[in-house]
Tab-separated table of C-alpha atoms in Angstrom:
chain	number	residue	atom	x	y	z
A	289	MET	CA	4.396	-9.666	-13.215
A	290	GLN	CA	7.270	-10.856	-16.241
A	291	THR	CA	4.408	-12.815	-17.122
A	292	ILE	CA	2.091	-10.458	-18.086
A	293	ASN	CA	4.911	-7.930	-19.567
A	294	GLU	CA	5.635	-11.091	-21.807
A	295	ASP	CA	2.090	-11.685	-22.507
A	296	ILE	CA	1.120	-7.663	-23.658
A	297	LYS	CA	4.769	-8.299	-25.905
A	298	ASN	CA	3.627	-11.156	-27.553
A	299	GLY	CA	-0.108	-10.110	-27.863
A	300	THR	CA	-1.356	-13.442	-26.646
A	301	PHE	CA	-3.600	-13.060	-23.652
A	302	LYS	CA	-4.656	-16.219	-21.214
A	303	PRO	CA	-8.456	-16.145	-20.430
A	304	VAL	CA	-8.381	-14.566	-16.556
A	305	TYR	CA	-6.023	-12.506	-15.144
A	306	LEU	CA	-6.097	-12.184	-11.117
A	307	LEU	CA	-3.723	-8.747	-9.839
A	308	TYR	CA	-3.672	-8.566	-5.921
A	309	GLY	CA	-2.301	-7.515	-3.379
A	310	GLU	CA	-1.185	-4.081	-0.738
A	311	GLU	CA	0.319	-1.824	-3.894
A	312	ALA	CA	-2.032	-0.215	-5.333
A	313	PHE	CA	0.211	1.719	-7.966
A	314	LEU	CA	1.307	-1.841	-9.654
A	315	LYS	CA	-2.603	-3.240	-9.762
A	316	GLN	CA	-3.159	0.438	-11.484
A	317	SER	CA	-0.301	0.279	-13.592
A	318	TYR	CA	-0.678	-3.336	-15.138
A	319	LYS	CA	-5.016	-3.056	-15.229
A	320	LYS	CA	-4.309	-0.131	-17.560
A	321	LYS	CA	-1.405	-2.015	-19.692
A	322	LEU	CA	-3.752	-4.858	-20.033
A	323	ARG	CA	-6.694	-2.950	-21.017
A	324	ALA	CA	-4.651	-0.992	-23.423
A	325	ALA	CA	-3.355	-4.190	-25.067
A	326	ILE	CA	-6.577	-6.505	-24.837
A	327	SER	CA	-9.189	-3.841	-25.715
A	328	GLY	CA	-7.025	-0.487	-26.584
A	329	ASP	CA	-9.898	1.971	-27.209
A	330	ASP	CA	-12.520	-0.732	-28.012
A	331	THR	CA	-15.880	0.966	-25.752
A	332	MET	CA	-17.995	-1.196	-27.068
A	333	ASN	CA	-16.311	-4.637	-26.652
A	334	TYR	CA	-14.875	-3.561	-22.983
A	335	ASN	CA	-17.165	-3.728	-19.769
A	336	TYR	CA	-15.901	-2.494	-16.149
A	337	PHE	CA	-17.458	-3.827	-12.749
A	338	GLU	CA	-17.085	-2.558	-9.584
A	339	GLY	CA	-18.030	-3.610	-5.866
A	340	LYS	CA	-19.455	-6.287	-4.072
A	341	GLY	CA	-22.810	-7.710	-4.788
A	342	LEU	CA	-22.436	-7.818	-8.589
A	343	ASP	CA	-24.410	-10.402	-10.580
A	344	VAL	CA	-22.491	-13.459	-11.085
A	345	ASN	CA	-25.341	-14.727	-13.754
A	346	GLU	CA	-24.908	-11.311	-15.506
A	347	LEU	CA	-21.124	-11.303	-15.667
A	348	ILE	CA	-21.837	-14.831	-17.501
A	349	SER	CA	-24.197	-13.861	-19.667
A	350	LEU	CA	-21.860	-11.128	-20.503
A	351	ALA	CA	-18.440	-13.321	-21.118
A	352	ASP	CA	-21.027	-15.838	-23.181
A	353	THR	CA	-21.357	-12.917	-25.744
A	354	MET	CA	-18.860	-12.524	-28.777
A	355	PRO	CA	-17.268	-9.501	-29.268
A	356	PHE	CA	-18.544	-7.210	-31.967
A	357	PHE	CA	-16.073	-6.935	-35.165
A	358	SER	CA	-12.972	-7.326	-32.482
A	359	GLU	CA	-11.259	-10.300	-31.869
A	360	ARG	CA	-11.713	-10.604	-27.847
A	361	ARG	CA	-14.090	-8.779	-25.138
A	362	LEU	CA	-12.541	-7.722	-21.709
A	363	ILE	CA	-14.448	-7.751	-18.934
A	364	LEU	CA	-12.582	-5.764	-16.265
A	365	ILE	CA	-14.024	-6.378	-12.600
A	366	GLU	CA	-12.552	-4.708	-9.551
A	367	ASP	CA	-13.119	-4.941	-5.902
A	368	SER	CA	-15.689	-7.757	-6.341
A	369	GLY	CA	-14.764	-9.630	-3.087
A	370	PHE	CA	-15.486	-12.785	-4.960
A	371	PHE	CA	-12.019	-14.342	-3.853
A	372	LYS	CA	-12.973	-13.921	-0.312
A	373	THR	CA	-16.221	-15.334	-0.351
A	374	SER	CA	-18.188	-18.212	-2.070
A	375	SER	CA	-18.270	-18.071	-5.872
A	376	GLU	CA	-18.426	-21.783	-7.047
A	377	ALA	CA	-20.877	-20.350	-10.335
A	378	LEU	CA	-18.017	-18.382	-11.609
A	379	ALA	CA	-15.067	-20.978	-11.008
A	380	GLU	CA	-17.472	-23.423	-12.504
A	381	TYR	CA	-18.375	-21.335	-15.721
A	382	LEU	CA	-14.499	-20.265	-16.458
A	383	PRO	CA	-13.607	-23.525	-18.123
A	384	MET	CA	-16.866	-23.201	-20.845
A	385	MET	CA	-15.769	-19.356	-21.365
A	386	PRO	CA	-15.404	-18.655	-24.559
A	387	ASP	CA	-11.579	-18.013	-25.831
A	388	THR	CA	-12.770	-14.786	-27.343
A	389	THR	CA	-13.866	-13.653	-23.889
A	390	CYS	CA	-10.696	-12.663	-21.506
A	391	ILE	CA	-11.334	-11.429	-17.977
A	392	VAL	CA	-9.563	-9.524	-15.406
A	393	PHE	CA	-10.199	-9.578	-11.410
A	394	VAL	CA	-8.379	-6.372	-9.368
A	395	GLU	CA	-8.830	-7.210	-5.862
A	396	GLU	CA	-7.414	-6.337	-2.559
A	397	ALA	CA	-7.375	-9.133	-0.723
A	398	VAL	CA	-7.944	-13.206	-1.531
A	399	ASP	CA	-7.843	-16.446	-0.257
A	400	LYS	CA	-6.052	-18.778	-1.454
A	401	ARG	CA	-7.920	-21.675	-0.594
A	402	ASN	CA	-10.866	-20.206	-2.059
A	403	LYS	CA	-12.388	-22.028	-5.127
A	404	LEU	CA	-12.278	-19.330	-7.533
A	405	TYR	CA	-8.550	-18.512	-7.014
A	406	LYS	CA	-7.488	-21.753	-7.376
A	407	LYS	CA	-9.418	-22.187	-11.071
A	408	VAL	CA	-7.772	-19.009	-11.957
A	409	LYS	CA	-4.439	-20.464	-11.098
A	410	ASP	CA	-5.304	-23.185	-13.140
A	411	LEU	CA	-6.450	-21.766	-16.094
A	412	GLY	CA	-5.105	-18.294	-16.404
A	413	HIS	CA	-2.467	-15.995	-14.098
A	414	ILE	CA	-1.999	-14.816	-10.863
A	415	ALA	CA	0.027	-11.737	-9.682
A	416	GLU	CA	0.621	-10.520	-6.394
A	417	MET	CA	1.148	-6.993	-6.595
A	418	LYS	CA	3.370	-6.341	-2.978
A	419	ARG	CA	4.951	-3.971	-1.343
A	420	GLN	CA	8.465	-3.239	-3.166
A	421	ASP	CA	11.569	-2.889	-0.864
A	422	SER	CA	13.697	-0.120	-0.726
A	423	ALA	CA	16.406	-1.400	-3.550
A	424	GLN	CA	13.316	-1.886	-5.838
A	425	LEU	CA	12.002	1.607	-5.086
A	426	ALA	CA	15.404	2.693	-5.382
A	427	ARG	CA	15.916	1.443	-8.388
A	428	TRP	CA	12.466	2.199	-10.054
A	429	ALA	CA	12.834	6.210	-8.818
A	430	ALA	CA	16.168	6.708	-10.067
A	431	THR	CA	14.946	5.126	-13.462
A	432	ILE	CA	12.228	8.221	-13.390
A	433	LEU	CA	14.886	10.660	-12.529
A	434	ALA	CA	17.242	9.531	-15.102
A	435	GLN	CA	14.656	9.191	-18.209
A	436	ASN	CA	14.201	13.316	-17.345
A	437	GLY	CA	17.707	14.019	-16.869
A	438	ARG	CA	18.578	13.738	-13.152
A	439	LYS	CA	21.046	11.720	-11.253
A	440	ILE	CA	21.133	11.124	-7.528
A	441	THR	CA	23.418	9.662	-4.830
A	442	PRO	CA	22.298	6.420	-2.745
A	443	SER	CA	22.541	9.095	0.333
A	444	THR	CA	20.125	11.140	-0.943
A	445	MET	CA	18.101	8.530	-2.578
A	446	ASN	CA	17.580	6.981	0.953
A	447	LEU	CA	16.463	10.511	2.593
A	448	PHE	CA	14.217	10.590	-0.676
A	449	LEU	CA	12.358	7.726	0.562
A	450	GLU	CA	12.645	7.944	3.902
A	451	ARG	CA	10.601	11.060	3.821
A	452	VAL	CA	8.082	10.239	1.346
A	453	GLY	CA	7.196	6.538	2.155
A	454	ASP	CA	7.009	3.265	0.031
A	455	ASP	CA	3.693	4.038	-1.458
A	456	MET	CA	4.856	4.122	-5.457
A	457	GLU	CA	1.749	6.637	-6.151
A	458	ASN	CA	2.959	8.828	-3.843
A	459	ILE	CA	6.585	8.158	-4.698
A	460	ARG	CA	5.657	9.253	-8.242
A	461	MET	CA	3.815	12.286	-6.901
A	462	GLU	CA	7.091	13.569	-4.643
A	463	LEU	CA	9.217	12.652	-8.293
A	464	GLU	CA	7.695	15.119	-10.624
A	465	LYS	CA	7.700	17.961	-7.829
A	466	LEU	CA	11.337	16.898	-7.542
A	467	ILE	CA	11.876	17.227	-11.028
A	468	SER	CA	10.066	20.311	-11.492
A	469	TYR	CA	12.019	21.943	-9.242
A	470	THR	CA	15.141	21.041	-10.419
A	471	MET	CA	14.629	21.773	-13.806
A	472	GLY	CA	17.718	23.433	-15.255
A	473	SER	CA	19.787	20.666	-12.733
A	474	GLU	CA	21.252	17.920	-13.656
A	475	VAL	CA	21.827	16.275	-9.986
A	476	VAL	CA	19.192	16.063	-7.279
A	477	THR	CA	20.621	17.066	-3.648
A	478	ALA	CA	19.869	16.778	-0.446
A	479	GLU	CA	18.827	19.898	0.170
A	480	ASP	CA	16.507	19.405	-3.030
A	481	VAL	CA	14.873	17.169	-1.713
A	482	LYS	CA	14.761	18.665	1.803
A	483	VAL	CA	12.752	21.557	0.329
A	484	ILE	CA	10.320	20.170	-2.114
A	485	THR	CA	9.066	16.715	-0.567
A	486	THR	CA	6.578	16.196	1.952
A	487	VAL	CA	7.148	14.319	4.971
A	488	GLN	CA	4.685	11.383	5.298
A	489	ILE	CA	2.331	11.426	8.184
A	490	THR	CA	4.048	7.953	9.494
A	491	ASN	CA	7.433	9.795	9.523
A	492	LYS	CA	5.583	12.373	11.614
A	493	ILE	CA	4.409	9.488	14.156
A	494	PHE	CA	7.626	7.800	14.423
A	495	ASP	CA	9.239	11.477	15.591
A	496	MET	CA	6.305	12.020	17.656
A	497	VAL	CA	6.451	8.654	19.683
A	498	ALA	CA	10.207	8.766	20.021
A	499	ALA	CA	9.441	12.276	21.329
A	500	ILE	CA	6.993	10.875	23.576
A	501	THR	CA	9.260	8.619	24.950
A	502	ALA	CA	11.906	10.363	25.214
A	503	GLY	CA	10.120	12.877	27.763
A	504	LYS	CA	10.430	15.594	25.280
A	505	THR	CA	6.685	16.824	25.744
A	506	LYS	CA	7.116	20.330	23.546
A	507	ARG	CA	8.648	18.359	20.196
A	508	ALA	CA	5.754	15.937	20.463
A	509	MET	CA	3.047	18.612	21.171
A	510	ASP	CA	4.468	20.352	17.765
A	511	LEU	CA	4.156	17.541	15.753
A	512	TYR	CA	0.962	16.806	16.998
A	513	GLU	CA	-0.316	20.353	16.470
A	514	ASP	CA	1.509	20.122	12.874
A	515	LEU	CA	-0.635	16.966	12.026
A	516	LEU	CA	-3.809	19.030	13.542
A	517	THR	CA	-3.207	21.521	10.946
A	518	LEU	CA	-2.942	19.356	8.222
A	519	ARG	CA	-6.578	18.638	9.157
A	520	GLU	CA	-5.787	14.785	10.908
A	521	PRO	CA	-8.057	13.570	12.812
A	522	PRO	CA	-7.413	12.933	16.331
A	523	MET	CA	-8.137	9.655	16.550
A	524	ARG	CA	-6.312	8.563	13.241
A	525	ILE	CA	-3.355	10.795	15.114
A	526	LEU	CA	-4.328	8.174	18.358
A	527	PHE	CA	-4.488	4.987	16.058
A	528	LEU	CA	-1.414	5.534	14.569
A	529	ILE	CA	0.415	5.973	17.685
A	530	ALA	CA	-0.688	2.874	19.273
A	531	ARG	CA	0.259	1.248	15.897
A	532	GLN	CA	3.289	2.440	16.104
A	533	PHE	CA	3.781	0.985	19.634
A	534	ASN	CA	2.779	-2.484	18.216
A	535	GLN	CA	4.907	-2.524	15.747
A	536	LEU	CA	7.445	-1.530	18.161
A	537	LEU	CA	6.054	-4.548	20.522
A	538	LEU	CA	6.463	-6.544	18.116
A	539	VAL	CA	9.509	-5.916	16.920
A	540	ARG	CA	11.022	-6.309	20.470
A	541	GLU	CA	9.608	-9.455	20.235
A	542	LEU	CA	11.409	-10.473	17.223
A	543	GLN	CA	15.056	-9.130	18.715
A	544	ALA	CA	14.379	-11.000	21.875
A	545	SER	CA	14.464	-14.210	19.321
A	546	GLY	CA	17.217	-13.310	17.083
A	547	ALA	CA	15.919	-11.854	14.322
A	548	ASP	CA	17.711	-9.478	12.190
A	549	ARG	CA	16.249	-6.934	9.866
A	550	GLY	CA	15.795	-9.044	6.624
A	551	THR	CA	13.880	-10.974	8.635
A	552	VAL	CA	12.185	-7.679	10.392
A	553	ALA	CA	11.280	-5.978	7.330
A	554	SER	CA	9.313	-8.981	6.425
A	555	LYS	CA	6.998	-9.760	9.249
A	556	LEU	CA	6.267	-5.872	9.465
A	557	LYS	CA	6.264	-5.802	6.252
A	558	VAL	CA	7.842	-2.630	5.907
A	559	PRO	CA	11.274	-1.656	3.798
A	560	PRO	CA	14.615	-2.705	4.937
A	561	PHE	CA	15.363	0.988	6.210
A	562	VAL	CA	12.143	1.214	8.019
A	563	ALA	CA	12.678	-1.894	9.689
A	564	GLY	CA	16.079	-0.436	10.369
A	565	LYS	CA	14.289	2.980	12.554
A	566	LEU	CA	12.383	0.873	14.389
A	567	SER	CA	14.584	-1.598	15.700
A	568	SER	CA	16.459	1.238	16.864
A	569	GLN	CA	13.596	2.935	18.939
A	570	ALA	CA	12.556	-0.837	19.876
A	571	ALA	CA	15.611	-1.243	21.514
A	572	ALA	CA	15.307	1.500	24.431
A	573	PHE	CA	12.526	-0.196	25.528
A	574	THR	CA	11.782	-3.880	27.502
A	575	LYS	CA	8.811	-5.656	26.791
A	576	GLU	CA	6.612	-4.537	29.723
A	577	GLN	CA	7.449	-0.717	29.126
A	578	LEU	CA	5.645	-1.415	25.440
A	579	ILE	CA	3.116	-3.279	26.648
A	580	SER	CA	1.948	-0.688	29.313
A	581	TYR	CA	2.104	1.857	26.397
A	582	VAL	CA	0.036	-0.054	24.157
A	583	GLN	CA	-2.469	-0.496	26.870
A	584	THR	CA	-2.647	3.610	27.872
A	585	CYS	CA	-3.397	3.823	24.040
A	586	VAL	CA	-6.117	1.501	24.540
A	587	ASP	CA	-7.594	3.472	27.524
A	588	ALA	CA	-7.416	6.907	25.173
A	589	GLU	CA	-9.453	5.506	22.763
A	590	GLU	CA	-12.224	4.138	25.392
A	591	ALA	CA	-12.209	6.777	27.241
A	592	VAL	CA	-13.033	9.075	24.038
A	593	LYS	CA	-15.570	6.241	22.916
A	594	THR	CA	-17.469	6.276	26.346
A	595	GLY	CA	-17.521	10.413	26.284
A	596	ARG	CA	-15.439	10.582	29.430
A	597	MET	CA	-12.745	12.502	27.306
A	598	GLY	CA	-12.720	14.347	24.119
A	599	ASP	CA	-10.751	13.104	21.301
A	600	ARG	CA	-8.292	15.996	21.153
A	601	LEU	CA	-7.612	16.036	24.985
A	602	ALA	CA	-7.361	12.789	25.366
A	603	VAL	CA	-4.047	12.776	22.867
A	604	GLU	CA	-2.524	15.554	24.316
A	605	LEU	CA	-3.221	13.609	27.574
A	606	LEU	CA	-1.271	11.014	26.279
A	607	ILE	CA	1.527	13.157	24.844
A	608	SER	CA	2.437	14.756	27.935
A	609	GLN	CA	2.165	11.582	30.144
A	610	PRO	CA	5.276	11.020	31.774
A	611	ARG	CA	7.683	7.519	30.568
A	612	SER	CA	7.821	6.968	34.150
A	613	SER	CA	3.645	7.030	35.049
A	614	VAL	CA	2.883	4.628	31.918
A	615	ARG	CA	1.276	1.424	33.548
């Protein structure tokens, strides 16, 4: 990302860029920055393509077209799948592309063995937009608050991130709510965070799993009803519960091998504070117990898919099943 920022600052652009990774906010942010810097408001020399099945010959023909009364032509290609499938024609073309054309690819996933990936790496710049860790997110959020005349303590920031999660787009929206709510105040308090921020569904799932395994059926059912009220489909809730148990199983295995919190966070691709919560929860189980919970989730899903049980009832039975009866 530093390379892109320097290119934008200096006004010297590489012929091709690839932005990819899990963090959609960063990808969209740098996509917009590159477009603004390269083409600005020029729509005549800007072309946008999205989705799989794009005509490579059309793209090459357009890239060969000289810009009209401008230094550059910008072609932005998003979610093409070119970096997961064969795209040799485009890879072979890039070295011959006129220096008046710049192509920016925005993708979610790539195969680094892909010929086009290697060619972009040779000729241009590749930026992986990873999920940011808790320290990076805290600094970023604190900067936004400071720009709006707000201060926040480390403990309150931790509370904020625990509630809103690690998705930067969601963090940005929650910060806007928090800034509006604290108009006239210099310091954001824990009470402000609790009142105005929306707890992410993953946090509710975490609490639900904790309640299920502690035998607190009423608490788990209340959380389930909250999610249904938010129009979360029962099968998505079941999927998230199953994913939580799978994560706990992986954490338990990592703990058995002596992995620290940083390693757990890296393996699961979650912020360290989330890894800490998972580690604490996983420590209450044996590996065999977690395998049993995962299998119970699989059985519930199968019962729904085969028509033996309704989706809502399947989740209710999973929630109400005593820990001692889980296979």
